[in-house]
PDB file of C-alpha atoms and ligand atoms in Angstrom:
ATOM      1  CA  MET A   1     121.861 -14.063 -88.601  1.00 52.00           C
ATOM      2  CA  LYS A   2     123.873 -16.717 -87.637  1.00 57.00           C
ATOM      3  CA  ASN A   3     121.745 -19.998 -86.192  1.00 67.00           C
ATOM      4  CA  ALA A   4     123.653 -20.388 -82.806  1.00 87.00           C
ATOM      5  CA  ILE A   5     124.207 -18.242 -80.084  1.00 96.00           C
ATOM      6  CA  LYS A   6     127.781 -18.241 -78.982  1.00 97.00           C
ATOM      7  CA  LYS A   7     128.460 -15.093 -76.843  1.00 98.00           C
ATOM      8  CA  ALA A   8     126.817 -14.363 -73.487  1.00 98.00           C
ATOM      9  CA  VAL A   9     127.007 -11.567 -71.170  1.00 98.00           C
ATOM     10  CA  PHE A  10     126.813 -11.552 -67.579  1.00 98.00           C
ATOM     11  CA  PRO A  11     126.786  -8.122 -66.022  1.00 96.00           C
ATOM     12  CA  VAL A  12     128.508  -8.313 -62.597  1.00 93.00           C
ATOM     13  CA  ALA A  13     129.073  -4.475 -62.258  1.00 85.00           C
ATOM     14  CA  GLY A  14     126.278  -4.237 -59.209  1.00 81.00           C
ATOM     15  CA  MET A  15     127.013  -3.155 -56.117  1.00 80.00           C
ATOM     16  CA  GLY A  16     124.962  -6.061 -54.126  1.00 80.00           C
ATOM     17  CA  THR A  17     123.657  -3.895 -51.346  1.00 88.00           C
ATOM     18  CA  ARG A  18     121.103  -6.201 -49.998  1.00 90.00           C
ATOM     19  CA  PHE A  19     123.560  -8.524 -49.207  1.00 92.00           C
ATOM     20  CA  LEU A  20     125.777  -6.389 -47.336  1.00 93.00           C
ATOM     21  CA  PRO A  21     128.513  -6.993 -44.955  1.00 93.00           C
ATOM     22  CA  ALA A  22     128.555 -10.162 -46.899  1.00 89.00           C
ATOM     23  CA  THR A  23     129.505  -7.660 -49.780  1.00 90.00           C
ATOM     24  CA  LYS A  24     131.194  -5.345 -48.729  1.00 89.00           C
ATOM     25  CA  ALA A  25     134.636  -6.622 -50.364  1.00 88.00           C
ATOM     26  CA  ASN A  26     133.319  -9.774 -52.081  1.00 90.00           C
ATOM     27  CA  PRO A  27     131.295  -9.612 -55.087  1.00 92.00           C
ATOM     28  CA  LYS A  28     127.651 -11.160 -54.681  1.00 93.00           C
ATOM     29  CA  GLU A  29     128.294 -13.215 -57.886  1.00 95.00           C
ATOM     30  CA  MET A  30     130.690 -15.098 -55.535  1.00 95.00           C
ATOM     31  CA  LEU A  31     128.486 -15.839 -52.818  1.00 95.00           C
ATOM     32  CA  PRO A  32     128.225 -19.567 -52.833  1.00 96.00           C
ATOM     33  CA  VAL A  33     125.223 -21.984 -53.152  1.00 97.00           C
ATOM     34  CA  VAL A  34     126.353 -24.862 -51.354  1.00 97.00           C
ATOM     35  CA  ASP A  35     129.746 -25.180 -52.723  1.00 94.00           C
ATOM     36  CA  LYS A  36     129.620 -23.325 -56.024  1.00 95.00           C
ATOM     37  CA  PRO A  37     129.544 -19.518 -56.252  1.00 96.00           C
ATOM     38  CA  LEU A  38     126.436 -18.061 -58.079  1.00 97.00           C
ATOM     39  CA  ILE A  39     128.303 -17.027 -61.225  1.00 97.00           C
ATOM     40  CA  GLN A  40     129.769 -20.368 -61.915  1.00 97.00           C
ATOM     41  CA  TYR A  41     125.837 -21.858 -62.118  1.00 97.00           C
ATOM     42  CA  ALA A  42     125.187 -19.032 -64.080  1.00 97.00           C
ATOM     43  CA  VAL A  43     128.353 -19.605 -66.690  1.00 97.00           C
ATOM     44  CA  GLU A  44     127.501 -23.601 -66.381  1.00 96.00           C
ATOM     45  CA  GLU A  45     124.520 -23.068 -67.861  1.00 97.00           C
ATOM     46  CA  ALA A  46     125.758 -20.929 -70.937  1.00 97.00           C
ATOM     47  CA  LEU A  47     128.341 -24.142 -71.338  1.00 96.00           C
ATOM     48  CA  ALA A  48     125.369 -26.519 -71.574  1.00 96.00           C
ATOM     49  CA  ALA A  49     123.505 -24.126 -73.908  1.00 96.00           C
ATOM     50  CA  GLY A  50     126.636 -24.021 -76.169  1.00 96.00           C
ATOM     51  CA  ILE A  51     128.233 -20.533 -75.504  1.00 97.00           C
ATOM     52  CA  GLU A  52     131.769 -20.243 -76.186  1.00 97.00           C
ATOM     53  CA  VAL A  53     132.717 -16.472 -75.353  1.00 98.00           C
ATOM     54  CA  LEU A  54     131.532 -15.392 -72.007  1.00 97.00           C
ATOM     55  CA  VAL A  55     132.004 -11.692 -71.224  1.00 98.00           C
ATOM     56  CA  PHE A  56     131.697 -10.309 -68.095  1.00 97.00           C
ATOM     57  CA  ILE A  57     130.631  -6.558 -67.241  1.00 96.00           C
ATOM     58  CA  THR A  58     132.738  -6.064 -64.348  1.00 93.00           C
ATOM     59  CA  GLY A  59     133.569  -3.108 -61.858  1.00 87.00           C
ATOM     60  CA  SER A  60     135.104  -2.489 -58.958  1.00 82.00           C
ATOM     61  CA  ASN A  61     135.705  -5.132 -56.458  1.00 79.00           C
ATOM     62  CA  LYS A  62     135.137  -7.680 -58.960  1.00 82.00           C
ATOM     63  CA  ARG A  63     138.729  -9.222 -59.416  1.00 88.00           C
ATOM     64  CA  ALA A  64     137.432 -12.444 -57.475  1.00 92.00           C
ATOM     65  CA  ILE A  65     135.317 -13.003 -60.477  1.00 93.00           C
ATOM     66  CA  GLU A  66     138.221 -12.748 -62.903  1.00 92.00           C
ATOM     67  CA  ASP A  67     140.064 -15.023 -60.632  1.00 91.00           C
ATOM     68  CA  HIS A  68     137.598 -17.717 -60.171  1.00 93.00           C
ATOM     69  CA  PHE A  69     137.739 -18.366 -64.274  1.00 92.00           C
ATOM     70  CA  ASP A  70     141.449 -18.222 -64.608  1.00 87.00           C
ATOM     71  CA  LYS A  71     144.116 -20.805 -63.824  1.00 86.00           C
ATOM     72  CA  ALA A  72     144.944 -20.987 -59.777  1.00 86.00           C
ATOM     73  CA  TYR A  73     148.893 -22.238 -60.426  1.00 88.00           C
ATOM     74  CA  GLU A  74     149.602 -22.179 -56.906  1.00 89.00           C
ATOM     75  CA  LEU A  75     146.539 -23.728 -55.842  1.00 91.00           C
ATOM     76  CA  GLU A  76     146.913 -26.412 -58.128  1.00 88.00           C
ATOM     77  CA  ASN A  77     150.492 -27.087 -57.648  1.00 91.00           C
ATOM     78  CA  GLU A  78     149.506 -27.734 -53.873  1.00 90.00           C
ATOM     79  CA  LEU A  79     146.901 -30.293 -54.797  1.00 90.00           C
ATOM     80  CA  GLU A  80     148.800 -32.149 -57.395  1.00 89.00           C
ATOM     81  CA  LEU A  81     151.668 -32.302 -54.386  1.00 91.00           C
ATOM     82  CA  ARG A  82     149.173 -33.583 -51.979  1.00 91.00           C
ATOM     83  CA  GLY A  83     147.534 -35.831 -54.321  1.00 90.00           C
ATOM     84  CA  LYS A  84     144.315 -34.651 -53.951  1.00 89.00           C
ATOM     85  CA  THR A  85     143.249 -35.474 -58.163  1.00 89.00           C
ATOM     86  CA  GLU A  86     139.789 -35.276 -57.515  1.00 86.00           C
ATOM     87  CA  THR A  87     139.674 -31.349 -56.052  1.00 86.00           C
ATOM     88  CA  LEU A  88     142.114 -30.824 -58.829  1.00 89.00           C
ATOM     89  CA  LYS A  89     139.825 -31.587 -61.047  1.00 87.00           C
ATOM     90  CA  LEU A  90     137.162 -29.644 -59.484  1.00 84.00           C
ATOM     91  CA  ILE A  91     139.231 -26.210 -60.272  1.00 84.00           C
ATOM     92  CA  GLN A  92     140.896 -27.052 -63.377  1.00 83.00           C
ATOM     93  CA  ASN A  93     137.701 -28.045 -65.398  1.00 79.00           C
ATOM     94  CA  ILE A  94     135.486 -24.609 -64.694  1.00 87.00           C
ATOM     95  CA  ILE A  95     136.255 -23.282 -68.247  1.00 91.00           C
ATOM     96  CA  PRO A  96     136.841 -25.992 -70.986  1.00 91.00           C
ATOM     97  CA  PRO A  97     139.687 -25.179 -73.130  1.00 90.00           C
ATOM     98  CA  HIS A  98     137.640 -23.735 -76.530  1.00 94.00           C
ATOM     99  CA  VAL A  99     136.115 -21.324 -74.095  1.00 95.00           C
ATOM    100  CA  THR A 100     137.170 -17.679 -74.196  1.00 95.00           C
ATOM    101  CA  CYS A 101     136.542 -15.115 -71.300  1.00 95.00           C
ATOM    102  CA  VAL A 102     136.640 -11.176 -71.718  1.00 96.00           C
ATOM    103  CA  HIS A 103     135.882  -9.087 -68.893  1.00 95.00           C
ATOM    104  CA  ILE A 104     135.134  -5.360 -69.759  1.00 95.00           C
ATOM    105  CA  ARG A 105     135.229  -2.785 -66.856  1.00 93.00           C
ATOM    106  CA  GLN A 106     132.237  -0.997 -66.224  1.00 91.00           C
ATOM    107  CA  ALA A 107     133.481   2.621 -65.127  1.00 86.00           C
ATOM    108  CA  GLU A 108     130.178   3.899 -63.875  1.00 87.00           C
ATOM    109  CA  ALA A 109     127.322   1.759 -62.469  1.00 85.00           C
ATOM    110  CA  LEU A 110     124.608   3.626 -64.731  1.00 92.00           C
ATOM    111  CA  GLY A 111     122.030   0.280 -64.706  1.00 94.00           C
ATOM    112  CA  LEU A 112     121.659  -2.896 -66.595  1.00 96.00           C
ATOM    113  CA  GLY A 113     121.101  -1.461 -69.924  1.00 97.00           C
ATOM    114  CA  HIS A 114     124.504   0.333 -69.722  1.00 96.00           C
ATOM    115  CA  ALA A 115     126.105  -2.512 -68.724  1.00 96.00           C
ATOM    116  CA  VAL A 116     125.052  -4.462 -71.548  1.00 97.00           C
ATOM    117  CA  GLY A 117     125.887  -1.671 -74.041  1.00 97.00           C
ATOM    118  CA  ARG A 118     129.423  -2.011 -73.031  1.00 96.00           C
ATOM    119  CA  ALA A 119     129.422  -5.491 -74.574  1.00 97.00           C
ATOM    120  CA  LYS A 120     128.889  -4.325 -78.027  1.00 97.00           C
ATOM    121  CA  ALA A 121     132.279  -4.042 -79.525  1.00 96.00           C
ATOM    122  CA  VAL A 122     132.775  -7.779 -78.271  1.00 97.00           C
ATOM    123  CA  ILE A 123     129.333  -9.096 -79.726  1.00 97.00           C
ATOM    124  CA  GLY A 124     129.632  -7.507 -83.051  1.00 95.00           C
ATOM    125  CA  ASP A 125     126.819  -8.342 -85.104  1.00 95.00           C
ATOM    126  CA  GLU A 126     125.331 -11.069 -84.030  1.00 96.00           C
ATOM    127  CA  ALA A 127     122.741 -12.250 -81.224  1.00 98.00           C
ATOM    128  CA  PHE A 128     123.824 -12.961 -78.162  1.00 98.00           C
ATOM    129  CA  ALA A 129     122.542 -14.490 -74.498  1.00 98.00           C
ATOM    130  CA  VAL A 130     122.275 -12.067 -71.349  1.00 98.00           C
ATOM    131  CA  ILE A 131     122.549 -14.004 -68.142  1.00 98.00           C
ATOM    132  CA  LEU A 132     121.716 -12.578 -64.403  1.00 97.00           C
ATOM    133  CA  ALA A 133     123.889 -14.530 -61.962  1.00 96.00           C
ATOM    134  CA  ASP A 134     121.126 -13.378 -59.321  1.00 95.00           C
ATOM    135  CA  ASP A 135     118.404 -15.710 -61.281  1.00 97.00           C
ATOM    136  CA  LEU A 136     119.628 -19.237 -60.462  1.00 97.00           C
ATOM    137  CA  ILE A 137     117.464 -21.633 -62.653  1.00 97.00           C
ATOM    138  CA  ASP A 138     117.736 -25.015 -62.026  1.00 93.00           C
ATOM    139  CA  ASP A 139     116.506 -27.297 -64.924  1.00 89.00           C
ATOM    140  CA  GLN A 140     117.985 -30.867 -64.396  1.00 82.00           C
ATOM    141  CA  ALA A 141     116.901 -31.791 -68.444  1.00 83.00           C
ATOM    142  CA  SER A 142     118.868 -29.011 -70.612  1.00 87.00           C
ATOM    143  CA  GLY A 143     119.012 -25.652 -68.668  1.00 94.00           C
ATOM    144  CA  CYS A 144     116.992 -22.627 -69.273  1.00 96.00           C
ATOM    145  CA  LEU A 145     119.637 -20.786 -71.594  1.00 97.00           C
ATOM    146  CA  SER A 146     119.578 -24.169 -74.045  1.00 97.00           C
ATOM    147  CA  GLN A 147     115.732 -24.223 -74.218  1.00 96.00           C
ATOM    148  CA  MET A 148     115.958 -20.435 -75.256  1.00 97.00           C
ATOM    149  CA  VAL A 149     118.575 -20.945 -77.880  1.00 97.00           C
ATOM    150  CA  GLN A 150     116.542 -23.953 -79.049  1.00 95.00           C
ATOM    151  CA  VAL A 151     113.363 -21.302 -79.793  1.00 96.00           C
ATOM    152  CA  PHE A 152     116.101 -18.949 -81.183  1.00 97.00           C
ATOM    153  CA  LYS A 153     116.820 -21.562 -83.717  1.00 96.00           C
ATOM    154  CA  GLU A 154     113.564 -21.696 -84.660  1.00 94.00           C
ATOM    155  CA  TRP A 155     112.052 -18.193 -84.798  1.00 95.00           C
ATOM    156  CA  GLN A 156     115.375 -16.127 -85.391  1.00 95.00           C
ATOM    157  CA  CYS A 157     114.437 -13.106 -83.015  1.00 97.00           C
ATOM    158  CA  SER A 158     115.039 -12.147 -79.441  1.00 98.00           C
ATOM    159  CA  VAL A 159     113.517 -14.065 -76.643  1.00 98.00           C
ATOM    160  CA  LEU A 160     113.207 -13.077 -72.876  1.00 98.00           C
ATOM    161  CA  GLY A 161     112.908 -15.825 -70.469  1.00 98.00           C
ATOM    162  CA  VAL A 162     109.674 -15.016 -68.625  1.00 98.00           C
ATOM    163  CA  GLU A 163     107.698 -16.389 -65.670  1.00 97.00           C
ATOM    164  CA  ARG A 164     104.657 -15.689 -63.587  1.00 96.00           C
ATOM    165  CA  ILE A 165     104.714 -14.196 -60.646  1.00 96.00           C
ATOM    166  CA  ASP A 166     102.714 -13.097 -57.708  1.00 96.00           C
ATOM    167  CA  PRO A 167     100.931  -9.754 -58.985  1.00 96.00           C
ATOM    168  CA  THR A 168     102.020  -7.944 -55.862  1.00 96.00           C
ATOM    169  CA  GLU A 169     105.510  -8.455 -56.991  1.00 95.00           C
ATOM    170  CA  THR A 170     105.783  -6.625 -60.311  1.00 97.00           C
ATOM    171  CA  GLN A 171     107.904  -3.612 -58.723  1.00 96.00           C
ATOM    172  CA  SER A 172     110.757  -5.818 -58.947  1.00 94.00           C
ATOM    173  CA  TYR A 173     110.661  -6.964 -62.577  1.00 96.00           C
ATOM    174  CA  GLY A 174     110.386  -6.129 -66.012  1.00 97.00           C
ATOM    175  CA  ILE A 175     106.722  -6.978 -66.968  1.00 98.00           C
ATOM    176  CA  VAL A 176     105.607  -7.931 -70.285  1.00 98.00           C
ATOM    177  CA  ARG A 177     102.420  -8.271 -71.982  1.00 97.00           C
ATOM    178  CA  SER A 178     102.422 -11.097 -74.932  1.00 97.00           C
ATOM    179  CA  ASN A 179     100.000 -12.532 -77.168  1.00 96.00           C
ATOM    180  CA  SER A 180     100.369 -16.252 -76.939  1.00 94.00           C
ATOM    181  CA  ILE A 181     101.542 -18.463 -80.054  1.00 95.00           C
ATOM    182  CA  GLY A 182     101.862 -21.362 -78.290  1.00 88.00           C
ATOM    183  CA  ASN A 183     104.129 -23.658 -76.628  1.00 80.00           C
ATOM    184  CA  ASN A 184     104.859 -21.189 -73.837  1.00 94.00           C
ATOM    185  CA  LEU A 185     105.424 -18.957 -76.214  1.00 97.00           C
ATOM    186  CA  GLY A 186     104.589 -15.503 -76.716  1.00 97.00           C
ATOM    187  CA  ARG A 187     105.200 -12.482 -78.954  1.00 97.00           C
ATOM    188  CA  VAL A 188     106.060  -9.307 -76.775  1.00 98.00           C
ATOM    189  CA  GLU A 189     103.491  -6.583 -77.362  1.00 97.00           C
ATOM    190  CA  GLU A 190     104.446  -4.228 -74.282  1.00 97.00           C
ATOM    191  CA  ILE A 191     107.598  -4.564 -71.605  1.00 98.00           C
ATOM    192  CA  VAL A 192     107.499  -2.051 -68.889  1.00 97.00           C
ATOM    193  CA  GLU A 193     110.676  -1.731 -66.130  1.00 97.00           C
ATOM    194  CA  LYS A 194     109.465  -2.587 -62.647  1.00 96.00           C
ATOM    195  CA  PRO A 195     105.788  -1.249 -62.612  1.00 97.00           C
ATOM    196  CA  LYS A 196     103.283  -0.628 -59.670  1.00 96.00           C
ATOM    197  CA  PRO A 197     100.699  -3.681 -59.357  1.00 96.00           C
ATOM    198  CA  GLU A 198      97.982  -1.620 -60.555  1.00 96.00           C
ATOM    199  CA  LYS A 199      99.816  -0.176 -63.822  1.00 94.00           C
ATOM    200  CA  ALA A 200     101.491  -3.700 -64.638  1.00 96.00           C
ATOM    201  CA  PRO A 201     100.263  -4.932 -68.136  1.00 96.00           C
ATOM    202  CA  SER A 202     100.232  -8.889 -66.550  1.00 96.00           C
ATOM    203  CA  ASN A 203     101.976 -10.776 -63.972  1.00 96.00           C
ATOM    204  CA  LEU A 204     104.355 -12.056 -66.452  1.00 97.00           C
ATOM    205  CA  ALA A 205     108.221 -11.078 -65.238  1.00 98.00           C
ATOM    206  CA  VAL A 206     111.248 -11.133 -67.012  1.00 98.00           C
ATOM    207  CA  VAL A 207     113.892 -13.103 -65.179  1.00 95.00           C
ATOM    208  CA  GLY A 208     117.296 -12.763 -65.559  1.00 95.00           C
ATOM    209  CA  ARG A 209     117.644 -14.570 -69.267  1.00 98.00           C
ATOM    210  CA  TYR A 210     117.632 -12.992 -72.475  1.00 98.00           C
ATOM    211  CA  ILE A 211     118.497 -13.544 -76.230  1.00 98.00           C
ATOM    212  CA  LEU A 212     118.789 -10.462 -77.992  1.00 98.00           C
ATOM    213  CA  THR A 213     119.718  -9.473 -81.589  1.00 98.00           C
ATOM    214  CA  PRO A 214     122.680  -6.914 -82.079  1.00 98.00           C
ATOM    215  CA  LYS A 215     120.071  -3.975 -82.963  1.00 98.00           C
ATOM    216  CA  ILE A 216     119.522  -4.105 -79.170  1.00 98.00           C
ATOM    217  CA  PHE A 217     122.902  -1.679 -79.166  1.00 98.00           C
ATOM    218  CA  ASP A 218     121.112   0.771 -81.406  1.00 97.00           C
ATOM    219  CA  LYS A 219     118.078   0.979 -79.065  1.00 98.00           C
ATOM    220  CA  LEU A 220     120.435   1.259 -76.260  1.00 97.00           C
ATOM    221  CA  ASP A 221     122.114   4.306 -77.459  1.00 96.00           C
ATOM    222  CA  LEU A 222     118.696   5.950 -77.644  1.00 96.00           C
ATOM    223  CA  VAL A 223     117.530   5.178 -74.159  1.00 96.00           C
ATOM    224  CA  THR A 224     117.467   7.588 -71.194  1.00 94.00           C
ATOM    225  CA  PRO A 225     117.595   7.017 -67.572  1.00 93.00           C
ATOM    226  CA  GLY A 226     114.525   4.940 -66.634  1.00 93.00           C
ATOM    227  CA  ALA A 227     113.028   3.573 -63.440  1.00 92.00           C
ATOM    228  CA  GLY A 228     115.398   4.012 -60.296  1.00 90.00           C
ATOM    229  CA  GLY A 229     117.263   6.757 -62.634  1.00 93.00           C
ATOM    230  CA  GLU A 230     119.109   4.199 -64.771  1.00 93.00           C
ATOM    231  CA  ILE A 231     119.657   3.061 -68.226  1.00 95.00           C
ATOM    232  CA  GLN A 232     117.168   0.362 -68.648  1.00 97.00           C
ATOM    233  CA  LEU A 233     117.520  -2.768 -70.891  1.00 98.00           C
ATOM    234  CA  THR A 234     113.821  -3.050 -70.587  1.00 98.00           C
ATOM    235  CA  ASP A 235     113.188   0.262 -72.173  1.00 98.00           C
ATOM    236  CA  ALA A 236     115.616  -0.600 -74.944  1.00 98.00           C
ATOM    237  CA  ILE A 237     113.792  -3.744 -75.893  1.00 98.00           C
ATOM    238  CA  ALA A 238     110.310  -1.591 -75.502  1.00 98.00           C
ATOM    239  CA  LEU A 239     111.960   0.173 -78.329  1.00 98.00           C
ATOM    240  CA  LEU A 240     113.213  -2.991 -80.189  1.00 98.00           C
ATOM    241  CA  LEU A 241     109.863  -4.642 -80.600  1.00 96.00           C
ATOM    242  CA  LYS A 242     108.438  -1.832 -82.561  1.00 96.00           C
ATOM    243  CA  GLU A 243     111.097  -2.814 -85.045  1.00 96.00           C
ATOM    244  CA  GLN A 244     111.420  -6.919 -84.750  1.00 97.00           C
ATOM    245  CA  ALA A 245     109.682  -9.404 -83.131  1.00 97.00           C
ATOM    246  CA  VAL A 246     110.338 -10.117 -79.783  1.00 98.00           C
ATOM    247  CA  LEU A 247     109.143 -13.417 -78.110  1.00 98.00           C
ATOM    248  CA  SER A 248     108.436 -14.313 -74.196  1.00 98.00           C
ATOM    249  CA  TYR A 249     109.129 -18.000 -73.428  1.00 98.00           C
ATOM    250  CA  GLU A 250     107.970 -19.554 -70.493  1.00 97.00           C
ATOM    251  CA  PHE A 251     110.883 -21.946 -69.600  1.00 96.00           C
ATOM    252  CA  SER A 252     110.761 -25.182 -67.755  1.00 94.00           C
ATOM    253  CA  GLY A 253     112.975 -25.266 -64.404  1.00 95.00           C
ATOM    254  CA  LYS A 254     113.013 -23.625 -60.893  1.00 96.00           C
ATOM    255  CA  ARG A 255     114.281 -20.121 -60.749  1.00 97.00           C
ATOM    256  CA  TYR A 256     115.612 -19.157 -57.240  1.00 97.00           C
ATOM    257  CA  ASP A 257     115.823 -15.257 -56.607  1.00 96.00           C
ATOM    258  CA  CYS A 258     119.098 -15.160 -55.354  1.00 96.00           C
ATOM    259  CA  GLY A 259     119.198 -11.331 -55.661  1.00 93.00           C
ATOM    260  CA  SER A 260     116.941 -11.426 -51.936  1.00 94.00           C
ATOM    261  CA  LYS A 261     118.149 -12.982 -49.121  1.00 95.00           C
ATOM    262  CA  LEU A 262     114.994 -15.467 -48.790  1.00 96.00           C
ATOM    263  CA  GLY A 263     115.345 -16.472 -52.397  1.00 96.00           C
ATOM    264  CA  TYR A 264     119.561 -17.353 -51.712  1.00 97.00           C
ATOM    265  CA  LEU A 265     118.415 -19.315 -48.658  1.00 97.00           C
ATOM    266  CA  ILE A 266     115.944 -21.118 -50.293  1.00 97.00           C
ATOM    267  CA  ALA A 267     118.158 -21.938 -53.119  1.00 98.00           C
ATOM    268  CA  THR A 268     120.957 -23.197 -50.529  1.00 97.00           C
ATOM    269  CA  VAL A 269     118.302 -25.422 -48.642  1.00 97.00           C
ATOM    270  CA  GLU A 270     117.024 -26.913 -51.845  1.00 97.00           C
ATOM    271  CA  GLN A 271     120.601 -27.042 -53.630  1.00 96.00           C
ATOM    272  CA  GLY A 272     121.306 -28.885 -50.552  1.00 96.00           C
ATOM    273  CA  LEU A 273     119.145 -31.188 -50.313  1.00 96.00           C
ATOM    274  CA  GLN A 274     120.058 -32.127 -54.227  1.00 95.00           C
ATOM    275  CA  HIS A 275     123.838 -32.669 -53.200  1.00 94.00           C
ATOM    276  CA  GLU A 276     125.238 -35.988 -53.906  1.00 93.00           C
ATOM    277  CA  GLU A 277     127.844 -35.460 -50.888  1.00 93.00           C
ATOM    278  CA  LEU A 278     125.389 -34.060 -48.218  1.00 95.00           C
ATOM    279  CA  LYS A 279     121.805 -35.014 -49.653  1.00 95.00           C
ATOM    280  CA  GLU A 280     121.121 -37.604 -47.346  1.00 96.00           C
ATOM    281  CA  GLU A 281     122.413 -36.257 -44.118  1.00 96.00           C
ATOM    282  CA  PHE A 282     121.041 -32.725 -44.847  1.00 96.00           C
ATOM    283  CA  LYS A 283     117.585 -34.001 -45.186  1.00 95.00           C
ATOM    284  CA  ALA A 284     117.905 -36.005 -41.960  1.00 95.00           C
ATOM    285  CA  TYR A 285     118.921 -32.689 -40.338  1.00 95.00           C
ATOM    286  CA  LEU A 286     115.888 -30.830 -41.736  1.00 93.00           C
ATOM    287  CA  GLN A 287     113.623 -33.493 -40.881  1.00 92.00           C
ATOM    288  CA  GLY A 288     114.849 -32.995 -37.206  1.00 91.00           C
ATOM    289  CA  LEU A 289     114.618 -29.439 -37.238  1.00 88.00           C
ATOM    290  CA  ILE A 290     110.823 -29.522 -38.112  1.00 81.00           C
ATOM    291  CA  LEU A 291     110.166 -32.596 -35.493  1.00 75.00           C
ATOM    292  CA  GLU A 292     111.777 -30.602 -32.744  1.00 68.00           C
TER     293      GLU A 292
HETATM  294  C1  G1P B 301     116.763  -6.425 -63.962  1.00 97.35           C
HETATM  295  C2  G1P B 301     115.753  -6.200 -64.750  1.00 97.35           C
HETATM  296  C3  G1P B 301     114.586  -6.640 -64.711  1.00 97.35           C
HETATM  297  C4  G1P B 301     114.396  -8.185 -64.702  1.00 97.35           C
HETATM  298  C5  G1P B 301     115.267  -8.559 -63.524  1.00 97.35           C
HETATM  299  C6  G1P B 301     115.203  -9.949 -63.311  1.00 97.35           C
HETATM  300  O1  G1P B 301     116.376  -6.182 -62.604  1.00 97.35           O
HETATM  301  O2  G1P B 301     115.755  -4.835 -65.009  1.00 97.35           O
HETATM  302  O3  G1P B 301     113.935  -5.908 -65.975  1.00 97.35           O
HETATM  303  O4  G1P B 301     113.013  -8.527 -64.628  1.00 97.35           O
HETATM  304  O5  G1P B 301     116.568  -8.032 -63.599  1.00 97.35           O
HETATM  305  O6  G1P B 301     115.837 -10.597 -61.826  1.00 97.35           O
HETATM  306  P1  G1P B 301     117.332  -5.889 -61.174  1.00 97.35           P
HETATM  307  O7  G1P B 301     116.645  -7.313 -60.113  1.00 97.35           O
HETATM  308  O8  G1P B 301     118.553  -6.098 -61.791  1.00 97.35           O
HETATM  309  O9  G1P B 301     116.684  -4.878 -60.368  1.00 97.35           O
END
């Protein structure tokens, strides 16, 4: 197995029903947090971790994602003509020249596991990352995926990004039971998709960050529809861990659940408070609002 993770899969074929009508014609991954779409935060985290091939698993209505990471000739010409050099840089430098984008259409949305399985031909025989853009993770120091790549380099096995959640919320996540091996790391003994709180093996939830060995593709082929009638990545991981070590890693950084309206609003407020251009005015505005 190679020592570095060079490819990341971004499943972006979901319908985004929780954000309708905003997502009727626009992908949910293109919802902006302040001035960048969610998917760009995810891509930037991947690039910071050394990823060189970005594999988007897309569906219908997702062309905006392809366009976002492509060259925008007309817009670039226009900005150049108007001498807006700084703005031009913002849209030109999203993807560095050495990075390749691959878009794969998932004809039917049969679940996260099915989506990841579509990447098999592009991934080949190497370990790779999966990033769910719904989970925006802010770690100013290094980035969640960079931390996980370090863990992979040391242990050479699959790594799941996990977080302690409120025990009443287990039905929204893949939940793991791990044996601690120190340093925020555990060896996963069990993983269950969206268990009821009374059935959950712990409150350690998988959030949208995975490093997986290519063996996962064999396991995905064996998985039948699980929770919600979908082909679940969690179920393939459950098979994988019978054969190979799978680690859980409690990353440092703050996660925003942008798959929910409240999480998305919180992300918008907190990222707004960090935004160079806006933070002072926005803070003053919020303070005024609270004092009213
Ligand atoms: C997916 C996974 C789940 C994971 C979650 C993290 O669920 O199936 O195991 O915990 O992402 O956000 P979804 O949120 O797509 O229903």
